[in-house]
Each structure stands twice: as C-alpha cells, then as structure tokens.
Amino acid sequence: MHQPIVEVPGAHWSGRPTESKLTQALESGGVLYFPSMAFTMSPAEQGLLRPDMRDPKARNISQPPKGPLKGALGSPEELALLDAMMRRYRQQAVQLVQDMFPRYSAYLRMEPTSFRPTEVASRKQSWRADDKRMHVDAFPSRPNRGERILRVFSNVNPQDPRMWRVGEPFEDMVQKFWPQLPPYRAWKARLLRSMRVTKSLRSEYDHMMLQLHDKMKRDTAYQKNAPQTVMAFAPGSTWVCFSDQTLHAVDRGQFMMEQTFFIPPQHQYDPAQSPLGILSRLAGRTLEGARQ
Ligand code: SIN
Ligand code: FE
C-alpha cells in the first residue's frame, strides 16, 4: 500500500541504520518525515533568518558543491557565516543519506545546497514556476534522462510549520494525463539544444516529465480535486523524498534548508519503481533513448 508520509523517530543525523521498510517507502514515492531531527543553528546563525538575505534577483540562495555562494546579500561576516552553515547542512544531509541508503553512496551526485528565506504564501510566480501547485520536479533546461532527484529538506523556522500537500502515487497521476501527452519529436529536441534552451538533448523521458509537470500545474480541476494529504512540517523537522516522483505542493512557510542529490536510477534498490521504470513500462519500451 502506498503510504504518503512515514514518520521516523530520533534527533540524530548520523549513524542511522538502513531499514528496508524505509527504503521501500522512499522508492515508492513516500516522504520520510523526521519530526525531531532539527538542523541546529547557533544564535549568530539564527540572525541570518531574514528574507533580505536573498538577493531579490535570485530565486533562492544556493551553494554549489564547488564555487561561491549565489543569490545572497549581506556583510562579508554574514556571508561567511551563511556559507559555513550551508556547508554544514550539506555534510549532515550526505551523512544521513549515506547511512540510511548505503547503495546510493557511491553514485550520489552532489547538487547545490539551498537556503530559502522567503515566505512562500505571498510569493507571486508564473503558473509554471509556482510550487504552490501540485507537481513533480522536472528541469526545463537541464535534461536528466531519468536520473533521480533526491532532496533533503529542513524547516529552520523557529515557530511556524512549512505546509505541504502530498499528492497521489506517481503512476496514478500518469494514468490520468497519459492520453494528453504529445508525442516526442527528436527534431524539436535538437532545435531546443541548438537554441541553447536546453543544456543537452532533451530525451523522450525528459519530454514526458516536463509535459506531466506542466499539465498537472495547469489543470485547475486536478489541482483542486486530486487526492492529497495536507502535511505540516514542524519547526525543527526534516523530511526526505524523491521530488521527481512524489507529487508535492507548498502552501506556506519561511526559512528552509534543502540539499539535492542526483542518483542514476539503475543504482536504486528497485529501479522499476522509478519514474523512468514506470514510464518505460507504460510506453512499452525503454525511454532512455536519445543520445548526444
Ligand atoms: C518544491 O516544490 O520543490 C519546493 C518546496 C518548498 O519550497 O517547500
Ligand atoms: Fe518541487
């Protein structure tokens, strides 16, 4: 049975055992929720909990695995403090994932760490960029050919929860939109790459994921009526999901840390449960397809 949210006790980030029940919950699209596992911040770091730490021109404050912090404004001391805090978050997130899911360890590709100090509820965005609408994550300019998007989130707001809605199982959603998916056109993918709209060639898988992302976000009836579970992530809590598979929407909240990892789907415990596995099964062929 699909369980959208599975609670995991304990406050510690390191030394957690691997548990097949939790791996299975994660790989079937569930959210692992650690209500007591806080990302601890010093009093000086708590002074960074201000929306004006974000450069208004940037969507988020992000720290690539290599290279300088992006999107942050502040004094040199504040920026150094933020940089070190984000690095610490990355280390804790890596430790958590490596301990709980040792099979991923050798294949984890480190993506940026982000700090999101902006209140979600009042943020105005185009429908496509609006994460208040139910969606799965898919990147328009960065094709990933089925690589998994694993995310660790921590609510660092001292008093308010981060409010999410978690949707139905990925496959149930795909069944609804499948008849509306336009066919993949290799020439269009080549054109998008030559115009540098995409950084590499968009595969049939990428095409389907983006179509699902857009169709879901645009469909107001789906947004309103599709099965969904309201989830309040408490202050001082952490949660983990495959955000390319778990249907999610955020309604409100301010101050969150987040770490993204990419993982090749063949190195999951059960690759058949990945979006690539599910979409390939429904299409009746493997969708890794288009090569460079
Ligand atoms: C997302 O939709 O990936 C963002 C979720 C959040 O900001 O809480
Ligand atoms: Fe998202």
mmCIF file of C-alpha atoms and ligand atoms in Angstrom:
data_model
loop_
_atom_site.group_PDB
_atom_site.id
_atom_site.type_symbol
_atom_site.label_atom_id
_atom_site.label_comp_id
_atom_site.label_asym_id
_atom_site.label_seq_id
_atom_site.Cartn_x
_atom_site.Cartn_y
_atom_site.Cartn_z
ATOM 1 C CA MET A 1 0.000 0.000 0.000
ATOM 2 C CA HIS A 2 1.244 3.479 -0.815
ATOM 3 C CA GLN A 3 1.900 5.440 2.330
ATOM 4 C CA PRO A 4 2.428 9.115 1.501
ATOM 5 C CA ILE A 5 4.218 10.011 4.748
ATOM 6 C CA VAL A 6 6.259 7.768 7.033
ATOM 7 C CA GLU A 7 7.439 9.167 10.368
ATOM 8 C CA VAL A 8 10.909 8.294 11.570
ATOM 9 C CA PRO A 9 11.844 8.947 15.212
ATOM 10 C CA GLY A 10 15.113 10.292 16.592
ATOM 11 C CA ALA A 11 17.107 13.511 16.515
ATOM 12 C CA HIS A 12 20.422 12.220 15.177
ATOM 13 C CA TRP A 13 21.596 12.805 11.610
ATOM 14 C CA SER A 14 24.364 10.221 11.640
ATOM 15 C CA GLY A 15 24.568 6.545 12.444
ATOM 16 C CA ARG A 16 21.017 5.719 11.353
ATOM 17 C CA PRO A 17 20.676 2.112 10.242
ATOM 18 C CA THR A 18 19.454 1.146 6.805
ATOM 19 C CA GLU A 19 15.890 -0.211 7.010
ATOM 20 C CA SER A 20 14.208 -1.883 4.081
ATOM 21 C CA LYS A 21 10.796 -0.583 5.184
ATOM 22 C CA LEU A 22 12.060 2.999 4.856
ATOM 23 C CA THR A 23 13.906 2.383 1.597
ATOM 24 C CA GLN A 24 10.755 0.907 0.168
ATOM 25 C CA ALA A 25 8.645 3.824 1.385
ATOM 26 C CA LEU A 26 11.078 6.306 -0.173
ATOM 27 C CA GLU A 27 11.386 4.465 -3.500
ATOM 28 C CA SER A 28 7.642 4.074 -3.827
ATOM 29 C CA GLY A 29 7.291 7.849 -3.684
ATOM 30 C CA GLY A 30 6.682 8.364 0.006
ATOM 31 C CA VAL A 31 8.032 11.177 2.170
ATOM 32 C CA LEU A 32 10.232 10.162 5.110
ATOM 33 C CA TYR A 33 9.426 12.604 7.887
ATOM 34 C CA PHE A 34 11.807 13.113 10.808
ATOM 35 C CA PRO A 35 9.798 15.328 13.171
ATOM 36 C CA SER A 36 12.596 15.609 15.768
ATOM 37 C CA MET A 37 15.649 15.797 13.516
ATOM 38 C CA ALA A 38 16.406 19.518 13.518
ATOM 39 C CA PHE A 39 19.158 21.331 11.747
ATOM 40 C CA THR A 40 20.633 23.116 14.749
ATOM 41 C CA MET A 41 21.716 26.727 14.332
ATOM 42 C CA SER A 42 23.795 28.902 16.654
ATOM 43 C CA PRO A 43 22.348 32.224 17.888
ATOM 44 C CA ALA A 44 24.533 34.056 15.342
ATOM 45 C CA GLU A 45 23.217 31.826 12.534
ATOM 46 C CA GLN A 46 19.669 32.473 13.676
ATOM 47 C CA GLY A 47 20.378 36.122 12.896
ATOM 48 C CA LEU A 48 20.517 35.031 9.227
ATOM 49 C CA LEU A 49 16.827 34.146 9.284
ATOM 50 C CA ARG A 50 15.856 37.273 7.363
ATOM 51 C CA PRO A 51 14.200 37.486 3.944
ATOM 52 C CA ASP A 52 16.620 40.249 2.898
ATOM 53 C CA MET A 53 19.493 37.741 2.929
ATOM 54 C CA ARG A 54 18.240 36.776 -0.535
ATOM 55 C CA ASP A 55 19.157 38.947 -3.491
ATOM 56 C CA PRO A 56 15.726 39.838 -4.941
ATOM 57 C CA LYS A 57 17.084 38.957 -8.398
ATOM 58 C CA ALA A 58 17.727 35.332 -7.366
ATOM 59 C CA ARG A 59 15.070 32.645 -6.840
ATOM 60 C CA ASN A 60 16.953 31.103 -3.910
ATOM 61 C CA ILE A 61 20.236 31.335 -2.096
ATOM 62 C CA SER A 62 22.272 28.445 -3.383
ATOM 63 C CA GLN A 63 25.674 26.983 -2.780
ATOM 64 C CA PRO A 64 27.139 24.795 -5.492
ATOM 65 C CA PRO A 65 29.297 21.887 -4.269
ATOM 66 C CA LYS A 66 32.265 23.832 -5.660
ATOM 67 C CA GLY A 67 32.463 27.582 -6.007
ATOM 68 C CA PRO A 68 30.975 30.579 -4.260
ATOM 69 C CA LEU A 69 27.585 31.144 -2.700
ATOM 70 C CA LYS A 70 24.976 32.564 -5.092
ATOM 71 C CA GLY A 71 21.979 34.775 -4.547
ATOM 72 C CA ALA A 72 22.845 36.048 -1.060
ATOM 73 C CA LEU A 73 23.209 39.634 0.190
ATOM 74 C CA GLY A 74 24.864 40.638 3.451
ATOM 75 C CA SER A 75 28.055 41.793 5.127
ATOM 76 C CA PRO A 76 31.210 39.740 4.495
ATOM 77 C CA GLU A 77 30.844 38.295 8.017
ATOM 78 C CA GLU A 78 27.218 37.302 7.406
ATOM 79 C CA LEU A 79 28.057 35.743 4.057
ATOM 80 C CA ALA A 80 30.907 33.739 5.600
ATOM 81 C CA LEU A 81 28.598 32.555 8.386
ATOM 82 C CA LEU A 82 25.916 31.560 5.875
ATOM 83 C CA ASP A 83 28.448 29.788 3.676
ATOM 84 C CA ALA A 84 29.748 27.707 6.602
ATOM 85 C CA MET A 85 26.220 26.942 7.777
ATOM 86 C CA MET A 86 25.200 25.706 4.349
ATOM 87 C CA ARG A 87 28.296 23.521 4.147
ATOM 88 C CA ARG A 88 27.416 22.002 7.479
ATOM 89 C CA TYR A 89 23.907 21.309 6.224
ATOM 90 C CA ARG A 90 25.332 19.565 3.178
ATOM 91 C CA GLN A 91 27.593 17.369 5.330
ATOM 92 C CA GLN A 92 24.705 16.350 7.565
ATOM 93 C CA ALA A 93 22.456 15.588 4.617
ATOM 94 C CA VAL A 94 25.187 13.493 2.961
ATOM 95 C CA GLN A 95 25.739 11.575 6.174
ATOM 96 C CA LEU A 96 22.035 10.893 6.570
ATOM 97 C CA VAL A 97 21.640 9.565 3.026
ATOM 98 C CA GLN A 98 24.841 7.520 3.092
ATOM 99 C CA ASP A 99 23.938 5.826 6.359
ATOM 100 C CA MET A 100 20.309 5.116 5.520
ATOM 101 C CA PHE A 101 20.742 4.211 1.850
ATOM 102 C CA PRO A 102 24.249 2.783 1.501
ATOM 103 C CA ARG A 103 23.580 1.521 -2.010
ATOM 104 C CA TYR A 104 23.274 5.123 -3.250
ATOM 105 C CA SER A 105 26.527 6.215 -1.631
ATOM 106 C CA ALA A 106 28.943 5.551 -4.452
ATOM 107 C CA TYR A 107 26.633 7.165 -7.031
ATOM 108 C CA LEU A 108 25.364 10.286 -5.260
ATOM 109 C CA ARG A 109 25.956 13.311 -7.416
ATOM 110 C CA MET A 110 26.129 16.410 -5.290
ATOM 111 C CA GLU A 111 23.907 19.274 -6.396
ATOM 112 C CA PRO A 112 23.568 22.686 -4.752
ATOM 113 C CA THR A 113 22.517 23.286 -1.173
ATOM 114 C CA SER A 114 19.854 25.954 -0.808
ATOM 115 C CA PHE A 115 18.569 28.296 1.860
ATOM 116 C CA ARG A 116 15.073 29.645 1.225
ATOM 117 C CA PRO A 117 14.311 32.658 3.413
ATOM 118 C CA THR A 118 11.255 33.932 1.526
ATOM 119 C CA GLU A 119 7.669 33.406 2.687
ATOM 120 C CA VAL A 120 6.049 31.080 0.176
ATOM 121 C CA ALA A 121 2.409 32.145 0.626
ATOM 122 C CA SER A 122 2.844 35.701 -0.646
ATOM 123 C CA ARG A 123 5.293 34.923 -3.457
ATOM 124 C CA LYS A 124 3.909 35.656 -6.933
ATOM 125 C CA GLN A 125 5.110 33.379 -9.716
ATOM 126 C CA SER A 126 4.027 32.264 -13.160
ATOM 127 C CA TRP A 127 1.925 29.075 -13.162
ATOM 128 C CA ARG A 128 4.851 27.078 -14.471
ATOM 129 C CA ALA A 129 7.259 28.229 -11.741
ATOM 130 C CA ASP A 130 4.641 28.167 -8.994
ATOM 131 C CA ASP A 131 5.437 25.422 -6.489
ATOM 132 C CA LYS A 132 2.146 26.128 -4.713
ATOM 133 C CA ARG A 133 0.639 23.980 -7.446
ATOM 134 C CA MET A 134 0.915 20.198 -7.185
ATOM 135 C CA HIS A 135 3.820 18.928 -9.290
ATOM 136 C CA VAL A 136 6.801 16.652 -9.635
ATOM 137 C CA ASP A 137 10.176 18.327 -10.130
ATOM 138 C CA ALA A 138 11.445 18.461 -13.710
ATOM 139 C CA PHE A 139 14.000 20.908 -15.102
ATOM 140 C CA PRO A 140 13.190 22.551 -18.447
ATOM 141 C CA SER A 141 16.776 23.490 -19.318
ATOM 142 C CA ARG A 142 18.625 20.544 -17.786
ATOM 143 C CA PRO A 143 17.585 17.192 -19.249
ATOM 144 C CA ASN A 144 18.430 14.334 -16.881
ATOM 145 C CA ARG A 145 17.311 11.216 -18.818
ATOM 146 C CA GLY A 146 15.809 9.579 -15.779
ATOM 147 C CA GLU A 147 18.372 10.457 -13.164
ATOM 148 C CA ARG A 148 16.686 10.651 -9.779
ATOM 149 C CA ILE A 149 16.220 13.864 -7.802
ATOM 150 C CA LEU A 150 16.592 13.104 -4.092
ATOM 151 C CA ARG A 151 16.002 16.004 -1.725
ATOM 152 C CA VAL A 152 16.548 16.572 1.976
ATOM 153 C CA PHE A 153 14.572 19.483 3.467
ATOM 154 C CA SER A 154 14.713 21.033 6.941
ATOM 155 C CA ASN A 155 12.326 23.588 8.352
ATOM 156 C CA VAL A 156 14.536 26.061 10.222
ATOM 157 C CA ASN A 157 11.697 28.424 11.077
ATOM 158 C CA PRO A 158 11.695 28.788 14.883
ATOM 159 C CA GLN A 159 7.904 28.831 15.220
ATOM 160 C CA ASP A 160 5.927 28.078 12.075
ATOM 161 C CA PRO A 161 5.458 24.854 10.158
ATOM 162 C CA ARG A 162 6.079 24.502 6.436
ATOM 163 C CA MET A 163 2.802 23.480 4.894
ATOM 164 C CA TRP A 164 2.840 20.980 2.040
ATOM 165 C CA ARG A 165 0.285 18.902 0.255
ATOM 166 C CA VAL A 166 1.460 15.467 -0.870
ATOM 167 C CA GLY A 167 -0.412 14.035 -3.832
ATOM 168 C CA GLU A 168 -1.395 10.654 -5.186
ATOM 169 C CA PRO A 169 1.088 7.971 -6.341
ATOM 170 C CA PHE A 170 3.084 8.953 -9.431
ATOM 171 C CA GLU A 171 1.604 6.193 -11.575
ATOM 172 C CA ASP A 172 -1.995 7.155 -10.741
ATOM 173 C CA MET A 173 -1.248 10.700 -11.882
ATOM 174 C CA VAL A 174 0.454 9.487 -15.079
ATOM 175 C CA GLN A 175 -2.588 7.351 -15.941
ATOM 176 C CA LYS A 176 -4.742 10.477 -15.835
ATOM 177 C CA PHE A 177 -2.549 12.607 -18.092
ATOM 178 C CA TRP A 178 -1.167 9.888 -20.392
ATOM 179 C CA PRO A 179 -3.799 10.396 -23.131
ATOM 180 C CA GLN A 180 -2.913 14.114 -23.308
ATOM 181 C CA LEU A 181 0.847 13.713 -23.707
ATOM 182 C CA PRO A 182 2.010 14.917 -27.117
ATOM 183 C CA PRO A 183 4.493 12.621 -28.893
ATOM 184 C CA TYR A 184 8.220 13.213 -28.526
ATOM 185 C CA ARG A 185 9.892 14.798 -31.559
ATOM 186 C CA ALA A 186 13.645 14.297 -31.848
ATOM 187 C CA TRP A 187 13.953 17.270 -34.227
ATOM 188 C CA LYS A 188 12.381 19.563 -31.629
ATOM 189 C CA ALA A 189 14.816 18.303 -29.008
ATOM 190 C CA ARG A 190 17.711 19.051 -31.375
ATOM 191 C CA LEU A 191 16.340 22.516 -32.109
ATOM 192 C CA LEU A 192 15.981 23.319 -28.400
ATOM 193 C CA ARG A 193 19.552 22.277 -27.827
ATOM 194 C CA SER A 194 20.883 24.289 -30.761
ATOM 195 C CA MET A 195 18.983 27.344 -29.478
ATOM 196 C CA ARG A 196 20.525 26.634 -26.054
ATOM 197 C CA VAL A 197 17.107 26.384 -24.447
ATOM 198 C CA THR A 198 18.378 23.072 -23.082
ATOM 199 C CA LYS A 199 21.936 22.354 -21.974
ATOM 200 C CA SER A 200 21.899 18.889 -23.549
ATOM 201 C CA LEU A 201 19.490 16.913 -25.684
ATOM 202 C CA ARG A 202 16.037 16.502 -24.167
ATOM 203 C CA SER A 203 15.212 12.784 -24.158
ATOM 204 C CA GLU A 204 11.759 11.270 -24.522
ATOM 205 C CA TYR A 205 11.789 10.758 -20.750
ATOM 206 C CA ASP A 206 12.545 14.469 -20.149
ATOM 207 C CA HIS A 207 9.823 15.433 -22.580
ATOM 208 C CA MET A 208 7.266 13.304 -20.729
ATOM 209 C CA MET A 209 8.289 14.567 -17.297
ATOM 210 C CA LEU A 210 8.046 18.205 -18.369
ATOM 211 C CA GLN A 211 4.691 17.596 -20.010
ATOM 212 C CA LEU A 212 3.408 15.939 -16.839
ATOM 213 C CA HIS A 213 4.759 18.821 -14.741
ATOM 214 C CA ASP A 214 3.055 21.415 -16.950
ATOM 215 C CA LYS A 215 -0.224 19.550 -17.490
ATOM 216 C CA MET A 216 -0.586 18.958 -13.778
ATOM 217 C CA LYS A 217 0.154 22.563 -12.811
ATOM 218 C CA ARG A 218 -2.215 23.937 -15.455
ATOM 219 C CA ASP A 219 -5.148 21.699 -14.637
ATOM 220 C CA THR A 220 -7.132 23.618 -12.039
ATOM 221 C CA ALA A 221 -9.629 20.778 -11.573
ATOM 222 C CA TYR A 222 -6.768 18.353 -10.931
ATOM 223 C CA GLN A 223 -5.186 20.826 -8.529
ATOM 224 C CA LYS A 224 -8.419 21.101 -6.594
ATOM 225 C CA ASN A 225 -9.821 17.597 -6.706
ATOM 226 C CA ALA A 226 -6.917 15.148 -6.958
ATOM 227 C CA PRO A 227 -6.192 13.125 -3.821
ATOM 228 C CA GLN A 228 -3.872 14.996 -1.476
ATOM 229 C CA THR A 229 -2.689 14.856 2.109
ATOM 230 C CA VAL A 230 -2.012 18.087 3.983
ATOM 231 C CA MET A 231 1.279 17.908 5.814
ATOM 232 C CA ALA A 232 2.619 20.411 8.362
ATOM 233 C CA PHE A 233 6.370 20.006 8.682
ATOM 234 C CA ALA A 234 7.044 21.247 12.196
ATOM 235 C CA PRO A 235 9.673 23.820 13.109
ATOM 236 C CA GLY A 236 12.879 21.863 13.697
ATOM 237 C CA SER A 237 11.925 18.942 11.464
ATOM 238 C CA THR A 238 13.452 17.307 8.376
ATOM 239 C CA TRP A 239 11.962 15.320 5.510
ATOM 240 C CA VAL A 240 13.308 13.404 2.514
ATOM 241 C CA CYS A 241 11.714 12.418 -0.781
ATOM 242 C CA PHE A 242 12.361 11.753 -4.439
ATOM 243 C CA SER A 243 10.874 15.014 -5.684
ATOM 244 C CA ASP A 244 10.738 13.789 -9.305
ATOM 245 C CA GLN A 245 8.252 11.145 -8.105
ATOM 246 C CA THR A 246 6.471 12.448 -5.002
ATOM 247 C CA LEU A 247 3.659 14.786 -6.014
ATOM 248 C CA HIS A 248 4.047 17.860 -3.832
ATOM 249 C CA ALA A 249 2.925 21.454 -3.402
ATOM 250 C CA VAL A 250 3.959 24.020 -0.809
ATOM 251 C CA ASP A 251 1.318 26.387 0.591
ATOM 252 C CA ARG A 252 3.188 28.363 3.149
ATOM 253 C CA GLY A 253 6.354 28.556 5.172
ATOM 254 C CA GLN A 254 9.513 30.591 5.510
ATOM 255 C CA PHE A 255 13.123 29.589 6.165
ATOM 256 C CA MET A 256 14.071 26.189 4.874
ATOM 257 C CA MET A 257 17.315 24.399 4.108
ATOM 258 C CA GLU A 258 17.442 21.961 1.224
ATOM 259 C CA GLN A 259 20.020 19.620 -0.293
ATOM 260 C CA THR A 260 19.627 17.985 -3.688
ATOM 261 C CA PHE A 261 21.328 14.804 -4.908
ATOM 262 C CA PHE A 262 21.131 13.117 -8.283
ATOM 263 C CA ILE A 263 21.268 9.319 -8.460
ATOM 264 C CA PRO A 264 21.289 7.144 -11.579
ATOM 265 C CA PRO A 265 18.052 5.126 -11.444
ATOM 266 C CA GLN A 266 19.819 1.822 -12.116
ATOM 267 C CA HIS A 267 21.511 2.182 -8.733
ATOM 268 C CA GLN A 268 18.311 2.375 -6.759
ATOM 269 C CA TYR A 269 17.218 -0.624 -4.738
ATOM 270 C CA ASP A 270 14.286 -1.143 -7.114
ATOM 271 C CA PRO A 271 14.753 0.686 -10.441
ATOM 272 C CA ALA A 272 11.333 -0.491 -11.660
ATOM 273 C CA GLN A 273 9.704 1.930 -9.207
ATOM 274 C CA SER A 274 11.451 4.991 -10.630
ATOM 275 C CA PRO A 275 9.597 7.385 -12.944
ATOM 276 C CA LEU A 276 11.827 6.076 -15.759
ATOM 277 C CA GLY A 277 10.820 2.496 -14.901
ATOM 278 C CA ILE A 278 7.128 3.374 -14.660
ATOM 279 C CA LEU A 279 7.018 5.471 -17.833
ATOM 280 C CA SER A 280 9.014 2.856 -19.784
ATOM 281 C CA ARG A 281 6.603 0.132 -18.669
ATOM 282 C CA LEU A 282 3.579 2.196 -19.686
ATOM 283 C CA ALA A 283 5.159 3.112 -23.024
ATOM 284 C CA GLY A 284 6.174 -0.484 -23.670
ATOM 285 C CA ARG A 285 9.774 0.469 -24.394
ATOM 286 C CA THR A 286 12.780 1.910 -22.643
ATOM 287 C CA LEU A 287 12.798 5.695 -22.694
ATOM 288 C CA GLU A 288 16.458 6.383 -22.120
ATOM 289 C CA GLY A 289 16.518 6.794 -25.893
ATOM 290 C CA ALA A 290 18.036 9.876 -27.467
ATOM 291 C CA ARG A 291 21.772 10.121 -27.046
ATOM 292 C CA GLN A 292 24.028 13.131 -27.540
HETATM 293 C C1 SIN B 1 9.367 22.455 -4.276
HETATM 294 O O1 SIN B 1 8.283 22.392 -4.777
HETATM 295 O O2 SIN B 1 10.273 21.723 -4.711
HETATM 296 C C2 SIN B 1 9.649 23.453 -3.166
HETATM 297 C C3 SIN B 1 9.046 23.034 -1.895
HETATM 298 C C4 SIN B 1 9.195 24.057 -0.803
HETATM 299 O O3 SIN B 1 9.620 25.195 -1.077
HETATM 300 O O4 SIN B 1 8.865 23.730 0.340
HETATM 301 FE FE FE B 2 9.048 20.912 -6.309
#
